Amino acid sequence: MLFRPNVQVESFEAAALPHLTDLYRTASSLLRDRNEAEDLIQDTYLEAWKSFHRFELGTNCRAWLFKIMFHRLHHVRRRLVKASRVTTIDGPEGQDELAAEPVVPQEIRDEDVLNEFREIVLLADVEEFSYKEIAETLRIPVGTVMSRLSRGRKLLRQELAEVARSYGISPRTKQADAAETA
Amino acid sequence: MNTLSFDSKRCERIRQQLDSYLSNELLVETASEVVRHLESCEACSRDLESRMRVRDVLQRAVANRPMPESMRANILRTLRDSQRRSLSRVAVKRWALGFAAAAVVLFGVFAAEWLNLRHGEQLIASILKLGVSDHVICAIQGHNYPEVANPPDEIREKLGARYAPLLQVVQQRLPGFELLEGHICSIPGSDRKYVHFITRGHGTILSVILTERNGAALPRDKLLLSADSDGLGIYQDHLSGMEIAGFESGQYFTFVVSDLNQKELLQLARGLAPALNDTLHTTARLLPSNATTKWAKLG
């Protein structure tokens, strides 16, 4: 659609802007960089605006915006991974250097895996989306959502436990709370 | 929850469902089963509590990330800019379409005009060719004029009452030219006839020829006109080595033909046209009924 009257801008703002805080919260948690998060949100809203004519008013605008944001986020990450790929220069003798397979550094692959867990945990525990909504947002099966969520929560518990131990704090129990109260 | 009912397999099964329970994704029956178990199993209850605490910590941590105040304004500005760009693109496209449409229309108009002019030029040439042909056949090739000018009375006799008055016009309106002959010619194998005045001057022979239009007409397009004389449009061409100027005089075409230069011939035609036209109109008023008969007889 080439021509959008003002009424459509207002309609878009009314439907989409109330979710700005939620989107920024997730974006900044995943990117951990304020500027990158802001860029992601800008891109998300711009893309949403361009395809707003396809959005059915009355349906879940928040889920639709998250879907767009994650699509953009994954696109940006894929580009970063592509850029970080290095070609093995010291290959076996006689091997064409240019034919060597590009290698993604291990730390980036580990980070990718962790990001997958982070995304699921944030969407489920902070944004409180249903499994079905998460599956649609991330374009993965519901079974994958469940398994990643379980694994992600476990990793988070372990991480928090380690942090607590490093501060000399034992994980809290009901007994400890009761004793404290007494 | 005082009774500890530790069944490791049951606990394991319940704990596998704790994630879905926490996310409120369990069916009602299954959720009830989990609740019943939690009420009787302190270990699983603690596990759930631990998970809930982690979730609370996470929620608080994320909630503490404040959104920059400028964020909303920036988004709005981006949207407005995008809208302006999209509208200006529409405007540009509309202008482009408008220009394209105008170009097509103009091209059509120019093409039609060009075709019209081409057609007009061809029509003029085909009419003026008659005068050149008559001059060449009768005056140049036929040499149907005397070395010493025929007496005016003899010429008047040949022309008849309708065309005799033109004699004086030709004599007076072609300065520097002597009228040698005047007669009515016919074309072998054709019904067409023409009044022919043959004059000499400026070192050459010049013909003034009148022939009936018979419904034919020169084009009215001003772009094709060579000159205008008292409202009479004069057309000119160079055909078969001759310069010719032609105009409409009532029901006749009048041609002035010679091998003079274009400018000189056009000047002579401009001087001749109004007087010739007036004389023809006057004669037509005086001799309205038997004019055609006379023409036929003389032919």
XYZ file of C-alpha atoms in Angstrom:
481
model
C 0.000 0.000 0.000
C 1.604 3.245 -1.092
C -0.741 5.730 0.437
C -1.436 5.706 4.149
C -3.747 8.354 5.486
C -3.014 9.859 8.879
C -5.761 7.845 10.451
C -3.734 4.723 9.790
C -0.665 6.187 11.506
C -2.761 6.954 14.537
C -4.248 3.496 14.463
C -0.776 1.957 14.304
C 0.503 4.086 17.159
C -2.498 3.218 19.293
C -2.055 -0.495 18.693
C 1.729 -0.796 18.750
C 3.189 1.852 21.048
C 1.732 0.489 24.320
C 4.051 -2.532 23.903
C 7.203 -0.471 23.525
C 8.335 -1.023 27.106
C 7.907 -4.797 26.877
C 9.832 -4.965 23.628
C 12.647 -2.805 24.930
C 12.872 -4.863 28.121
C 13.384 -8.068 26.141
C 15.669 -6.490 23.553
C 17.959 -4.923 26.124
C 18.096 -8.176 28.100
C 19.108 -10.159 25.060
C 21.515 -7.685 23.510
C 22.904 -6.180 26.707
C 23.807 -3.079 24.804
C 21.536 -0.075 24.986
C 22.303 1.275 21.518
C 21.879 -2.095 19.823
C 18.607 -2.596 21.657
C 17.384 0.832 20.568
C 18.310 0.103 16.956
C 16.490 -3.203 17.113
C 13.360 -1.563 18.450
C 13.491 1.188 15.824
C 13.830 -1.407 13.061
C 11.040 -3.464 14.564
C 8.601 -0.588 14.666
C 9.530 0.577 11.198
C 9.017 -2.892 9.761
C 5.771 -3.290 11.684
C 4.566 0.050 10.309
C 5.400 -0.968 6.761
C 3.459 -4.212 7.102
C 0.691 -2.832 9.311
C -1.794 -3.171 6.438
C -1.399 -6.945 6.822
C -2.089 -6.858 10.564
C -5.654 -7.634 11.589
C -6.837 -5.159 14.182
C -8.183 -6.931 17.226
C -5.645 -9.763 17.084
C -2.633 -9.977 19.385
C -0.528 -6.969 18.444
C 1.998 -7.625 21.207
C 2.752 -11.142 19.951
C 2.928 -9.816 16.386
C 5.486 -7.163 17.387
C 7.595 -9.700 19.271
C 7.542 -11.960 16.249
C 8.846 -9.132 14.073
C 11.474 -8.205 16.650
C 12.830 -11.742 16.926
C 12.850 -12.087 13.186
C 14.991 -8.943 12.978
C 17.170 -10.073 15.879
C 17.899 -13.448 14.306
C 18.625 -11.778 11.007
C 21.158 -9.475 12.675
C 22.761 -12.373 14.542
C 23.067 -14.478 11.409
C 24.821 -11.554 9.764
C 27.208 -11.224 12.690
C 27.995 -14.953 12.638
C 28.636 -14.746 8.913
C 31.004 -11.830 9.450
C 32.851 -13.665 12.232
C 33.526 -16.743 10.145
C 37.261 -17.269 9.581
C 38.918 -19.245 6.875
C 41.642 -21.693 7.871
C 44.807 -20.358 6.325
C 47.257 -22.971 7.531
C 45.529 -25.899 5.864
C 47.268 -29.116 4.834
C 49.966 -28.721 2.207
C 48.653 -28.591 -1.321
C 45.128 -27.753 -0.197
C 43.578 -24.780 -1.859
C 43.323 -22.146 0.829
C 40.258 -20.604 -0.740
C 38.491 -23.971 -0.695
C 38.847 -24.302 3.078
C 35.568 -24.472 4.986
C 34.722 -21.349 6.985
C 34.756 -21.987 10.704
C 32.481 -20.389 13.284
C 34.468 -19.817 16.492
C 33.437 -22.099 19.372
C 32.609 -19.197 21.709
C 30.129 -17.796 19.207
C 28.481 -21.178 18.799
C 28.225 -21.498 22.603
C 26.779 -18.007 22.788
C 24.221 -18.908 20.110
C 23.064 -21.880 22.162
C 22.830 -19.784 25.312
C 20.873 -17.129 23.421
C 18.315 -19.730 22.430
C 17.738 -20.567 26.103
C 17.701 -16.886 27.128
C 15.065 -16.059 24.542
C 12.743 -18.839 25.645
C 13.101 -18.096 29.360
C 12.484 -14.392 28.847
C 9.441 -14.966 26.672
C 7.946 -17.497 29.087
C 8.886 -16.177 32.537
C 9.077 -12.430 32.000
C 6.750 -11.731 29.109
C 4.522 -14.659 30.072
C 3.733 -15.800 26.557
C 2.146 -19.216 26.113
C 4.114 -22.075 24.588
C 2.084 -21.718 21.408
C 2.806 -17.997 21.141
C 6.509 -18.586 21.786
C 6.585 -21.302 19.127
C 5.019 -18.902 16.614
C 7.280 -16.040 17.610
C 10.479 -18.051 17.291
C 9.180 -20.275 14.476
C 10.001 -23.493 16.250
C 7.829 -26.461 17.328
C 6.065 -26.348 20.726
C 8.071 -29.428 21.809
C 11.283 -27.499 21.210
C 9.908 -24.615 23.263
C 9.244 -26.967 26.178
C 12.617 -28.661 26.097
C 14.554 -25.402 25.692
C 12.572 -23.749 28.471
C 13.296 -26.610 30.855
C 16.990 -26.522 30.001
C 17.134 -22.748 30.126
C 15.529 -22.526 33.536
C 17.905 -25.164 34.831
C 20.917 -23.266 33.514
C 19.629 -20.093 35.114
C 19.146 -21.798 38.478
C 22.677 -23.160 38.294
C 24.085 -19.788 37.339
C 22.280 -18.043 40.190
C 23.401 -20.717 42.615
C 27.007 -20.166 41.539
C 26.649 -16.417 41.951
C 25.142 -16.951 45.403
C 27.955 -19.275 46.397
C 30.570 -16.797 45.163
C 29.059 -14.280 47.583
C 29.056 -16.882 50.360
C 25.287 -17.208 50.292
C 23.604 -20.615 50.482
C 20.474 -21.193 48.463
C 17.508 -20.183 50.522
C 15.128 -22.818 51.835
C 11.810 -22.636 53.601
C 13.486 -23.806 56.741
C 15.992 -20.999 56.549
C 13.218 -18.468 56.026
C 11.290 -19.901 58.980
C 14.346 -19.779 61.177
C 14.977 -16.193 60.114
C 11.407 -15.226 60.946
C 11.594 -16.939 64.312
C 2.200 -30.905 54.274
C 3.372 -32.611 57.389
C 3.230 -36.031 55.889
C 6.234 -36.825 53.781
C 5.337 -39.242 51.087
C 8.515 -39.667 49.171
C 8.062 -41.722 46.084
C 11.066 -41.105 43.924
C 9.397 -42.164 40.657
C 6.299 -40.118 41.373
C 8.428 -37.119 42.350
C 10.491 -37.450 39.210
C 7.341 -37.480 37.088
C 5.902 -34.468 38.900
C 9.139 -32.504 38.629
C 9.172 -33.144 34.911
C 5.875 -31.315 34.821
C 6.875 -28.470 37.077
C 8.051 -26.306 34.167
C 4.678 -26.605 32.458
C 2.936 -26.143 35.797
C 4.909 -22.975 36.382
C 3.947 -21.746 32.914
C 0.311 -22.679 33.498
C 0.379 -24.980 30.501
C -0.938 -28.149 32.128
C -4.405 -29.576 31.637
C -6.690 -29.038 34.631
C -6.558 -32.695 35.699
C -2.792 -32.869 35.502
C -2.418 -29.561 37.315
C -4.684 -30.858 40.100
C -2.554 -33.941 40.368
C 0.578 -31.798 40.693
C -1.057 -29.640 43.355
C -2.112 -32.703 45.343
C 1.421 -34.043 45.183
C 2.970 -30.763 46.202
C 0.729 -30.647 49.231
C 2.106 -33.939 50.380
C 5.720 -33.673 49.186
C 7.980 -31.130 50.797
C 10.922 -31.838 48.502
C 8.931 -31.190 45.323
C 7.297 -28.185 46.944
C 10.734 -26.755 47.721
C 11.785 -27.435 44.157
C 8.800 -25.491 42.858
C 9.448 -22.710 45.307
C 13.039 -22.512 44.180
C 11.945 -22.264 40.574
C 9.427 -19.565 41.408
C 12.048 -17.606 43.281
C 14.395 -17.739 40.325
C 11.596 -16.540 38.108
C 10.874 -13.650 40.480
C 14.546 -12.705 40.544
C 14.653 -12.757 36.771
C 11.504 -10.670 36.451
C 12.814 -8.082 38.900
C 16.210 -7.953 37.172
C 14.667 -7.388 33.759
C 12.123 -4.906 35.089
C 15.014 -2.833 36.416
C 16.158 -2.077 32.902
C 14.569 1.327 32.344
C 13.664 2.384 28.835
C 15.409 5.589 27.696
C 13.051 8.535 27.778
C 13.910 9.483 24.209
C 12.935 6.062 22.898
C 9.268 6.793 22.349
C 9.986 10.149 20.673
C 12.599 8.531 18.432
C 10.166 5.850 17.336
C 7.504 8.440 16.576
C 9.986 10.510 14.577
C 11.052 7.449 12.595
C 7.442 6.649 11.809
C 6.658 10.209 10.732
C 9.768 10.341 8.535
C 8.857 7.057 6.967
C 5.345 8.296 6.294
C 6.658 11.489 4.689
C 9.039 9.501 2.489
C 6.310 7.126 1.473
C 3.990 10.015 0.633
C 6.682 11.807 -1.343
C 7.383 8.579 -3.219
C 3.701 8.448 -4.068
C 3.856 12.068 -5.185
C 6.938 11.373 -7.324
C 5.259 8.336 -8.826
C 2.140 10.355 -9.542
C 4.196 13.107 -11.154
C 6.104 10.535 -13.174
C 2.861 8.939 -14.298
C 1.463 12.374 -15.109
C 4.530 13.275 -17.149
C 4.432 9.946 -18.927
C 0.756 10.405 -19.750
C 1.393 13.972 -20.918
C 4.321 12.772 -23.029
C 2.135 10.125 -24.617
C -0.598 12.674 -25.335
C 1.915 15.200 -26.702
C 3.547 12.537 -28.803
C 0.110 11.600 -30.132
C -0.716 15.219 -30.873
C 2.629 15.843 -32.577
C 2.388 12.595 -34.497
C -1.126 13.480 -35.666
C 0.019 17.007 -36.554
C 3.055 15.660 -38.372
C 0.914 13.215 -40.332
C -1.538 16.006 -41.042
C 1.258 18.232 -42.352
C 2.697 15.443 -44.440
C -0.716 14.784 -45.890
C -1.183 18.544 -46.504
C 2.162 18.846 -48.243
C 1.309 15.954 -50.510
C -2.072 17.486 -51.330
C -0.505 20.887 -52.157
C 2.126 19.263 -54.349
C -0.502 17.253 -56.239
C -2.559 20.423 -56.928
C 0.408 22.666 -57.794
C 1.705 19.962 -60.117
C -1.275 20.747 -62.416
C -0.048 24.299 -62.935
C 3.535 23.237 -63.594
C 2.345 20.594 -66.048
C 0.116 23.096 -67.907
C 2.950 25.671 -68.107
C 5.532 23.187 -69.306
C 3.284 21.460 -71.860
C 1.661 24.549 -73.370
C 4.204 27.364 -72.948
C 7.601 25.721 -72.723
C 7.331 22.556 -74.763
C 4.389 23.646 -76.997
C 5.718 27.207 -77.372
C 2.126 28.377 -77.901
C 2.939 32.052 -77.831
C 4.168 34.510 -80.486
C 7.464 36.340 -80.422
C 5.502 39.588 -80.767
C 2.611 39.946 -78.396
C -0.828 39.209 -79.748
C -3.124 42.271 -79.792
C -5.264 42.505 -76.667
C -8.497 42.371 -78.631
C -7.482 39.065 -80.182
C -6.729 37.697 -76.760
C -10.042 38.959 -75.377
C -11.792 37.189 -78.210
C -10.046 33.935 -77.357
C -10.858 34.265 -73.671
C -14.503 35.181 -74.016
C -16.578 37.488 -71.853
C -15.995 35.626 -68.619
C -12.215 35.656 -68.669
C -11.486 38.733 -70.843
C -11.539 41.058 -67.819
C -8.602 39.127 -66.389
C -6.406 40.398 -69.218
C -6.124 43.830 -67.730
C -5.316 42.428 -64.287
C -2.457 40.341 -65.654
C -1.101 43.276 -67.633
C -1.201 45.620 -64.658
C -0.210 43.306 -61.802
C 2.899 41.732 -63.290
C 5.338 44.653 -63.476
C 8.155 44.101 -65.924
C 6.256 41.386 -67.807
C 4.693 41.678 -71.255
C 1.556 39.669 -71.981
C 2.207 37.668 -75.159
C -0.779 35.387 -75.296
C -4.032 34.474 -73.572
C -6.221 31.509 -74.393
C -8.100 28.568 -73.011
C -6.307 25.229 -73.198
C -7.626 21.729 -72.935
C -5.739 18.652 -71.788
C -5.641 15.843 -74.336
C -7.567 12.850 -72.944
C -9.045 14.884 -70.073
C -12.110 17.049 -69.464
C -10.063 19.605 -67.601
C -9.485 22.996 -69.248
C -7.586 26.030 -68.095
C -7.250 29.737 -68.813
C -3.638 30.417 -69.745
C -1.839 33.774 -69.857
C 1.706 33.627 -71.168
C 3.983 36.539 -70.354
C 7.614 37.373 -70.893
C 9.909 39.362 -68.647
C 13.043 39.214 -66.518
C 14.544 37.061 -69.265
C 12.066 34.220 -68.950
C 8.528 33.037 -69.656
C 5.913 33.190 -66.890
C 2.432 31.637 -66.980
C -0.687 32.601 -65.072
C -3.087 29.682 -65.113
C -6.641 29.340 -63.821
C -8.407 26.010 -63.596
C -11.681 25.020 -61.938
C -11.336 23.472 -58.527
C -14.252 21.060 -58.980
C -14.637 20.725 -55.231
C -10.923 20.245 -54.536
C -9.282 22.617 -52.035
C -5.871 23.544 -50.752
C -5.234 22.716 -47.048
C -6.176 25.353 -44.469
C -3.204 24.694 -42.206
C -1.297 27.934 -41.600
C 1.924 25.997 -41.145
C 1.801 25.061 -44.808
C 1.197 28.591 -46.091
C 4.051 30.380 -47.832
C 2.443 33.820 -47.778
C -0.797 35.636 -47.245
C -2.191 38.356 -49.440
C -5.388 40.135 -48.319
C -6.609 36.958 -46.692
C -5.689 34.760 -49.642
C -3.353 31.989 -48.661
C -0.542 31.390 -51.124
C 1.218 28.043 -51.352
C 4.511 27.515 -53.040
C 6.593 24.606 -54.230
C 9.486 23.725 -56.523
C 8.447 21.047 -58.984
C 10.056 19.732 -62.190
C 12.624 22.546 -62.171
C 9.923 25.245 -61.933
C 8.864 27.525 -59.112
C 5.127 27.659 -58.639
C 2.823 29.662 -56.392
C -0.868 28.794 -56.129
C -3.958 30.106 -54.397
C -7.706 29.667 -54.434
C -9.789 32.298 -56.239
C -13.451 31.487 -55.759
C -14.148 28.312 -57.714
C -10.695 28.338 -59.329
C -7.130 27.483 -58.540
C -4.753 30.128 -59.817
C -1.108 29.249 -60.503
C 1.832 31.506 -61.250
C 4.613 29.421 -62.780
C 8.097 30.259 -63.974
C 11.741 29.425 -63.490
C 12.283 32.657 -61.565
C 13.644 32.410 -58.069
C 11.272 31.528 -55.252
C 11.182 34.940 -53.614
C 10.565 36.848 -56.856
C 7.789 34.522 -57.935
C 6.086 34.716 -54.545
C 6.211 38.510 -54.708
C 4.501 38.496 -58.112
C 1.827 36.072 -56.888
C 1.101 38.256 -53.845
C 0.631 41.284 -56.107
C -1.638 39.442 -58.500
C -3.863 37.440 -56.130
C -6.237 40.106 -54.653
C -6.989 41.874 -57.967
C -7.494 38.593 -59.790
C -9.799 37.383 -57.060
C -11.874 40.593 -57.140
C -12.211 40.476 -60.926
C -13.328 36.854 -60.882
C -15.976 37.647 -58.245
C -17.216 40.642 -60.241
C -17.402 38.660 -63.454
C -19.197 35.833 -61.708
C -21.818 38.319 -60.503
C -22.278 39.788 -63.967
C -22.245 36.507 -65.863
C -23.714 33.991 -63.468
C -25.721 31.699 -65.739
C -23.818 30.996 -68.931
C -20.347 30.947 -67.492
C -19.901 27.198 -67.580
C -21.387 27.028 -71.078
C -18.888 29.578 -72.308
C -16.067 27.637 -70.703
C -17.160 24.479 -72.428
C -17.603 26.149 -75.784
C -14.220 27.756 -75.707
C -12.616 24.478 -74.746
